[in-house]
Amino acid sequence: MFAQGFFAEIRIYDKSMTSAPRKIIIDTDPGVDDAMAIFAALASQELDVLGLTTVFGNAATDITTQNALTLLDIAGRSDIPVAAGAAAPLVGDYLGPVPQVHGHNGLGDAQVAASARSVTEQPAADFIYNLVAGDPGNVTLLAVGPLTNLAHALQRCPDLAAMVDEVVVMGGNALVPGNATPVGEANINNDPEAADLVFGASWQVTMVGLDVTHQVNLSGAALDRIAATNTPTAHLLGHAVPHYRSFFEATNGIDGIFVHDPTAVIALLEPDAFVMNDWPLRVETQSFSRGKTWPNMDNTDEAVPAAWQNRPPVKVCTGVDAERVGAAVEALLTASA
Ligand code: BDR
Ligand code: CA
């Protein structure tokens, strides 16, 4: 409880003292909806993207890293560094890419030019640590892929947690079914051990999971408006999104797509569009329910079950003004360059 109040005060202090954009690092596995999230964050005047760190997930890390570089080139932001991250989870092997969702190249099989740029010399975990330690209290981590890089950074430097402003995670499912398995969401399912570490560290984490992202459906008409926008980023999305859209329309029977990763960007920008609960979380690492995020919803109970003892509260999103969030995503993705 003390930690939660402490972090809340820091955020309020920051907002009232400065109108400078919020500094973020995006940890990502691009990924069609990752591309949308990256472009949305770059389009926001309220965010200052310090760097991208890459991880396996929607595709292998060499592909997601190349995609991160290419996406920044397309956005005209080749000044932003990219640090390559983990190629496998903390335990076991990478479960493999999902071409049926994100295409074989992770970008919906859109034709893209390879970037001429290189990644930083520092691997992702060191890159994260050094940027955060260089500006303690002022850097937020937006994690929209498996949480392996954040776990590596915490394992190497446990003091990282005290220096981060906030961690916003797209991942998990508190009160709803999974999407990668019947009970597990894809990002958490790709590295449950890492997720359990991240949700258990002494920093303020917001979980933007399927409880809300499965409510934010960007319609086919909205996607068509984005595709018709005359900017390089919208042009790329016009070619990358159709494959992703076909997947959702075939498997979920919806018109359009669920905008998982962009919803986490809007949670940073407009947190009052969400219902958040302070619930300690554990991640199941065993057996057939591996990857399930389990909240302790009754933290007034004096007899906290052993598994949740000494776990910090996570801001778990369970409600959302879906129209407002969808409109905010569309506004950022149709903004002129
Ligand atoms: C998450 O998994 C990935 O497929 C998406 O990019 C998103 O981060 C949704 O479960
Ligand atoms: Ca992602």
Coordinates of C-alpha atoms and ligand atoms in Angstrom, one line a residue:
M1 CA 0.0 0.0 0.0
F2 CA 2.8 2.4 0.9
A3 CA 4.6 1.8 -2.4
Q4 CA 1.4 2.4 -4.4
G5 CA 0.8 5.8 -2.7
F6 CA 4.4 6.7 -3.2
F7 CA 4.3 6.1 -7.0
A8 CA 1.0 7.9 -7.3
E9 CA 2.5 11.0 -5.7
I10 CA 5.5 10.9 -8.1
R11 CA 3.2 10.8 -11.1
I12 CA 1.0 13.7 -9.9
Y13 CA 4.1 15.7 -9.1
D14 CA 5.5 15.1 -12.6
K15 CA 2.3 16.1 -14.4
S16 CA 1.8 19.3 -12.4
M17 CA 5.4 20.4 -12.7
T18 CA 6.1 20.0 -16.3
S19 CA 4.3 19.8 -19.6
A20 CA 7.3 18.1 -21.3
P21 CA 6.4 14.9 -23.1
R22 CA 6.6 11.7 -21.2
K23 CA 9.8 9.7 -21.9
I24 CA 9.1 6.1 -22.9
I25 CA 11.0 3.0 -24.1
I26 CA 8.8 0.6 -26.2
D27 CA 9.7 -3.0 -25.7
T28 CA 8.1 -4.7 -28.7
D29 CA 7.9 -7.7 -31.1
P30 CA 6.6 -6.1 -34.3
G31 CA 4.0 -7.4 -35.1
V32 CA 1.2 -5.6 -37.0
D33 CA -0.5 -4.2 -33.9
D34 CA 3.0 -3.3 -32.5
A35 CA 3.6 -1.3 -35.7
M36 CA 0.3 0.6 -35.0
A37 CA 1.3 1.2 -31.4
I38 CA 4.8 2.5 -32.4
F39 CA 3.3 4.8 -35.0
A40 CA 0.6 6.0 -32.5
A41 CA 3.2 6.7 -29.9
L42 CA 5.4 8.6 -32.4
A43 CA 2.4 10.7 -33.5
S44 CA 1.6 11.8 -29.9
Q45 CA 2.9 15.1 -28.7
E46 CA 2.7 13.8 -25.2
L47 CA 5.2 11.0 -25.6
D48 CA 8.9 11.1 -26.3
V49 CA 10.0 7.7 -27.6
L50 CA 13.6 7.3 -26.4
G51 CA 14.2 3.9 -28.1
L52 CA 12.8 0.6 -29.1
T53 CA 13.9 -2.7 -27.6
T54 CA 13.0 -5.9 -29.4
V55 CA 12.0 -9.4 -28.4
F56 CA 10.8 -12.7 -29.9
G57 CA 7.1 -13.2 -30.0
N58 CA 5.1 -12.5 -33.1
A59 CA 8.2 -13.5 -35.1
A60 CA 11.8 -14.4 -34.2
T61 CA 14.0 -11.6 -32.7
D62 CA 16.1 -11.1 -35.8
I63 CA 12.9 -10.3 -37.7
T64 CA 11.3 -8.2 -35.1
T65 CA 14.5 -6.2 -34.8
Q66 CA 14.7 -5.6 -38.5
N67 CA 11.0 -4.6 -38.4
A68 CA 11.6 -2.1 -35.6
L69 CA 14.4 -0.4 -37.6
T70 CA 12.2 -0.4 -40.8
L71 CA 9.2 1.1 -39.0
L72 CA 11.3 3.9 -37.6
D73 CA 12.7 4.6 -41.1
I74 CA 9.1 4.7 -42.5
A75 CA 8.1 7.1 -39.7
G76 CA 11.1 9.4 -40.6
R77 CA 12.5 8.7 -37.1
S78 CA 15.8 7.0 -37.9
D79 CA 17.2 9.0 -35.1
I80 CA 15.6 6.7 -32.5
P81 CA 17.9 3.9 -31.4
V82 CA 16.9 0.2 -31.5
A83 CA 18.4 -2.3 -29.1
A84 CA 18.1 -6.0 -29.9
G85 CA 16.8 -8.2 -27.1
A86 CA 16.1 -11.7 -26.0
A87 CA 15.6 -14.5 -28.6
A88 CA 14.2 -17.0 -26.1
P89 CA 12.3 -17.0 -22.9
L90 CA 13.8 -17.4 -19.4
V91 CA 12.8 -21.1 -19.4
G92 CA 12.5 -23.4 -22.3
D93 CA 12.4 -22.6 -26.0
Y94 CA 10.6 -19.9 -28.1
L95 CA 7.2 -21.3 -28.9
G96 CA 7.5 -20.0 -32.5
P97 CA 6.1 -17.3 -34.8
V98 CA 2.4 -16.8 -35.7
P99 CA 2.4 -16.2 -39.4
Q100 CA -1.4 -16.9 -39.5
V101 CA -1.8 -13.7 -37.4
H102 CA 1.1 -11.4 -38.3
G103 CA 2.4 -12.8 -41.6
H104 CA 5.7 -14.5 -42.3
N105 CA 7.6 -11.2 -41.9
G106 CA 5.7 -10.1 -38.9
L107 CA 4.2 -7.1 -40.8
G108 CA 1.3 -8.8 -42.5
D109 CA 3.6 -9.8 -45.4
A110 CA 3.7 -6.2 -46.5
Q111 CA 6.7 -5.5 -48.8
V112 CA 9.1 -3.3 -46.9
A113 CA 12.6 -2.1 -47.6
A114 CA 15.3 -3.5 -45.3
S115 CA 16.8 -0.8 -43.1
A116 CA 20.3 0.3 -43.7
R117 CA 20.7 1.1 -40.0
S118 CA 22.1 -1.1 -37.3
V119 CA 21.1 -1.8 -33.7
T120 CA 22.9 -0.3 -30.7
E121 CA 25.9 -2.1 -29.3
Q122 CA 24.1 -2.5 -26.0
P123 CA 21.6 -5.4 -25.8
A124 CA 18.1 -4.5 -24.8
A125 CA 18.4 -5.1 -21.1
D126 CA 21.5 -2.9 -20.7
F127 CA 20.0 -0.3 -23.0
I128 CA 16.9 -0.1 -20.7
Y129 CA 18.9 0.0 -17.6
N130 CA 21.3 2.7 -18.8
L131 CA 18.5 5.0 -20.1
V132 CA 16.5 4.6 -16.9
A133 CA 19.5 5.1 -14.6
G134 CA 20.5 8.1 -16.5
D135 CA 17.2 9.9 -15.8
P136 CA 15.8 8.2 -12.7
G137 CA 12.0 8.6 -12.1
N138 CA 11.4 10.0 -15.6
V139 CA 11.3 7.0 -17.9
T140 CA 8.3 4.8 -18.5
L141 CA 8.5 1.3 -20.0
L142 CA 5.8 0.4 -22.5
A143 CA 6.0 -3.4 -23.0
V144 CA 3.9 -4.8 -25.8
G145 CA 5.6 -8.2 -26.3
P146 CA 6.8 -11.0 -24.0
L147 CA 8.4 -9.6 -20.8
T148 CA 11.8 -11.3 -21.2
N149 CA 13.9 -8.1 -21.7
L150 CA 12.4 -6.5 -18.6
A151 CA 13.0 -9.6 -16.6
H152 CA 16.7 -9.7 -17.8
A153 CA 17.1 -6.0 -16.8
L154 CA 15.6 -6.7 -13.4
Q155 CA 17.8 -9.7 -12.8
R156 CA 20.9 -7.9 -13.8
C157 CA 20.1 -4.7 -11.9
P158 CA 17.4 -5.1 -9.2
D159 CA 17.7 -1.4 -8.4
L160 CA 16.0 -0.7 -11.8
A161 CA 12.5 -1.0 -10.3
A162 CA 13.0 2.0 -8.0
M163 CA 14.1 4.2 -10.9
V164 CA 11.4 3.5 -13.4
D165 CA 8.4 5.9 -13.6
E166 CA 5.9 3.3 -14.6
V167 CA 5.6 0.1 -16.5
V168 CA 2.6 -0.4 -18.8
V169 CA 2.2 -3.9 -20.1
M170 CA 0.0 -5.1 -22.9
G171 CA -0.6 -8.7 -21.8
G172 CA -2.5 -11.0 -19.6
N173 CA -6.1 -11.8 -18.9
A174 CA -7.5 -11.4 -15.4
L175 CA -11.2 -12.3 -15.7
V176 CA -11.5 -13.4 -19.3
P177 CA -10.2 -16.4 -21.4
G178 CA -6.8 -16.4 -23.2
N179 CA -6.0 -16.0 -26.9
A180 CA -2.9 -18.1 -27.3
T181 CA -4.3 -21.0 -25.2
P182 CA -7.8 -21.3 -23.6
V183 CA -6.3 -19.6 -20.5
G184 CA -3.2 -17.7 -21.6
E185 CA -2.6 -14.5 -23.4
A186 CA 0.1 -14.6 -26.1
N187 CA 2.7 -12.2 -24.6
I188 CA 2.5 -13.8 -21.1
N189 CA 2.2 -17.3 -22.5
N190 CA 5.5 -16.7 -24.4
D191 CA 7.4 -16.2 -21.1
P192 CA 5.4 -16.8 -18.0
E193 CA 8.4 -16.8 -15.7
A194 CA 9.5 -13.4 -16.9
A195 CA 6.0 -12.0 -16.5
D196 CA 5.8 -13.3 -12.9
L197 CA 9.0 -11.5 -12.1
V198 CA 7.8 -8.3 -13.7
F199 CA 4.4 -8.3 -12.0
G200 CA 6.2 -9.0 -8.7
A201 CA 8.8 -6.3 -8.7
S202 CA 8.6 -3.1 -6.7
W203 CA 7.5 -0.8 -9.4
Q204 CA 4.1 0.5 -10.6
V205 CA 2.8 -1.8 -13.3
T206 CA -0.4 -1.3 -15.3
M207 CA -1.7 -4.4 -17.0
V208 CA -3.7 -3.7 -20.2
G209 CA -4.8 -7.2 -21.0
L210 CA -7.5 -9.0 -23.0
D211 CA -10.1 -7.9 -20.4
V212 CA -10.0 -4.5 -22.2
T213 CA -8.2 -5.1 -25.5
H214 CA -10.9 -7.6 -26.6
Q215 CA -13.4 -4.7 -26.2
V216 CA -11.5 -2.3 -28.4
N217 CA -12.5 -3.2 -31.9
L218 CA -11.2 -0.9 -34.6
S219 CA -13.8 -1.3 -37.4
G220 CA -13.2 -2.1 -41.0
A221 CA -14.4 1.4 -41.9
A222 CA -11.8 3.0 -39.4
L223 CA -9.1 0.8 -40.9
D224 CA -10.0 1.9 -44.4
R225 CA -9.8 5.6 -43.3
I226 CA -6.3 4.9 -41.9
A227 CA -5.3 3.2 -45.1
A228 CA -6.5 6.2 -47.1
T229 CA -4.4 8.6 -45.1
N230 CA -1.6 10.2 -47.1
T231 CA 1.3 9.5 -44.8
P232 CA 4.1 6.9 -45.1
T233 CA 3.1 5.3 -41.8
A234 CA -0.6 5.0 -42.8
H235 CA 0.5 3.7 -46.2
L236 CA 2.5 0.9 -44.6
L237 CA -0.5 0.1 -42.3
G238 CA -2.7 -0.1 -45.4
H239 CA -0.5 -3.0 -46.6
A240 CA 0.2 -4.6 -43.3
V241 CA -3.2 -4.6 -41.7
P242 CA -5.3 -6.6 -44.2
H243 CA -3.7 -10.0 -43.3
Y244 CA -4.2 -9.3 -39.6
R245 CA -7.7 -8.1 -40.3
S246 CA -8.5 -11.3 -42.2
F247 CA -7.3 -13.4 -39.2
F248 CA -9.7 -11.6 -36.8
E249 CA -12.6 -11.6 -39.1
A250 CA -12.2 -15.3 -39.7
T251 CA -11.5 -16.4 -36.1
N252 CA -13.4 -13.9 -34.0
G253 CA -16.2 -13.0 -36.4
I254 CA -15.7 -9.3 -36.0
D255 CA -15.6 -6.5 -38.5
G256 CA -12.1 -5.1 -38.1
I257 CA -9.4 -5.9 -35.5
F258 CA -8.7 -5.8 -31.8
V259 CA -6.1 -3.2 -31.3
H260 CA -4.1 -4.8 -28.5
D261 CA -0.9 -2.9 -28.4
P262 CA -2.3 0.5 -29.4
T263 CA -4.7 0.3 -26.5
A264 CA -1.7 0.2 -24.1
V265 CA -0.5 3.5 -25.7
I266 CA -3.9 5.1 -25.0
A267 CA -3.7 3.7 -21.4
L268 CA -0.6 5.9 -21.0
L269 CA -2.2 8.9 -22.6
E270 CA -5.8 8.7 -21.3
P271 CA -5.8 6.5 -18.2
D272 CA -9.2 7.8 -17.1
A273 CA -10.7 5.9 -20.1
F274 CA -10.0 2.7 -18.2
V275 CA -11.3 1.0 -15.0
M276 CA -8.3 -0.1 -13.0
N277 CA -8.1 -2.3 -9.9
D278 CA -5.2 -2.6 -7.5
W279 CA -4.7 -6.3 -7.5
P280 CA -1.6 -8.3 -6.7
L281 CA -0.9 -10.8 -9.6
R282 CA 0.7 -14.2 -10.0
V283 CA 1.4 -15.9 -13.3
E284 CA 0.8 -19.6 -13.6
T285 CA 4.0 -21.3 -14.8
Q286 CA 2.9 -24.9 -14.5
S287 CA 1.0 -27.4 -16.5
F288 CA -1.9 -26.7 -18.8
S289 CA -2.8 -23.4 -17.3
R290 CA 0.8 -22.0 -17.9
G291 CA 0.5 -18.4 -18.9
K292 CA -2.6 -17.5 -16.9
T293 CA -2.5 -14.2 -14.9
W294 CA -4.2 -14.7 -11.6
P295 CA -5.2 -11.6 -9.5
N296 CA -5.9 -11.7 -5.8
M297 CA -9.1 -9.6 -6.0
D298 CA -9.6 -9.6 -2.2
N299 CA -6.6 -7.8 -0.8
T300 CA -8.6 -6.8 2.2
D301 CA -8.5 -10.4 3.4
E302 CA -6.1 -10.6 6.3
A303 CA -5.1 -14.1 5.4
V304 CA -3.4 -13.5 2.1
P305 CA -2.8 -16.8 0.3
A306 CA 0.9 -17.7 0.3
A307 CA 1.3 -17.3 -3.4
W308 CA 0.3 -13.6 -3.3
Q309 CA 2.0 -12.6 -0.1
N310 CA 4.4 -9.7 -0.5
R311 CA 3.3 -9.0 -4.1
P312 CA 2.8 -5.4 -5.0
P313 CA -0.6 -4.2 -6.4
V314 CA -0.8 -4.1 -10.1
K315 CA -3.2 -1.8 -11.8
V316 CA -5.3 -4.4 -13.7
C317 CA -7.6 -2.9 -16.4
T318 CA -11.0 -4.5 -16.5
G319 CA -13.1 -1.8 -18.0
V320 CA -12.7 0.6 -20.9
D321 CA -14.5 3.3 -22.8
A322 CA -13.9 1.3 -26.0
E323 CA -15.3 4.0 -28.4
R324 CA -13.1 6.7 -26.9
V325 CA -9.9 4.5 -27.1
G326 CA -10.7 3.4 -30.7
A327 CA -11.2 7.0 -31.7
A328 CA -7.9 8.0 -30.0
V329 CA -6.0 5.3 -31.9
E330 CA -7.6 6.3 -35.2
A331 CA -6.8 10.0 -34.5
L332 CA -3.1 9.3 -33.9
L333 CA -2.8 7.0 -36.9
T334 CA -4.5 9.5 -39.3
A335 CA -2.6 12.5 -38.0
S336 CA -0.6 14.3 -40.6
A337 CA 3.2 13.6 -40.4
Ligands
BDR1 C1 -0.4 -9.6 -28.0 O1 0.2 -10.7 -28.7 C2 0.7 -10.3 -29.9 O2 0.2 -11.1 -31.0 C3 0.2 -8.8 -30.2 O3 1.2 -8.1 -30.8 C4 -0.1 -8.3 -28.8 O4 1.1 -7.8 -28.2 C5 -2.0 -9.8 -28.0 O5 -2.2 -10.9 -27.2
CA2 CA 3.1 -7.2 -29.5

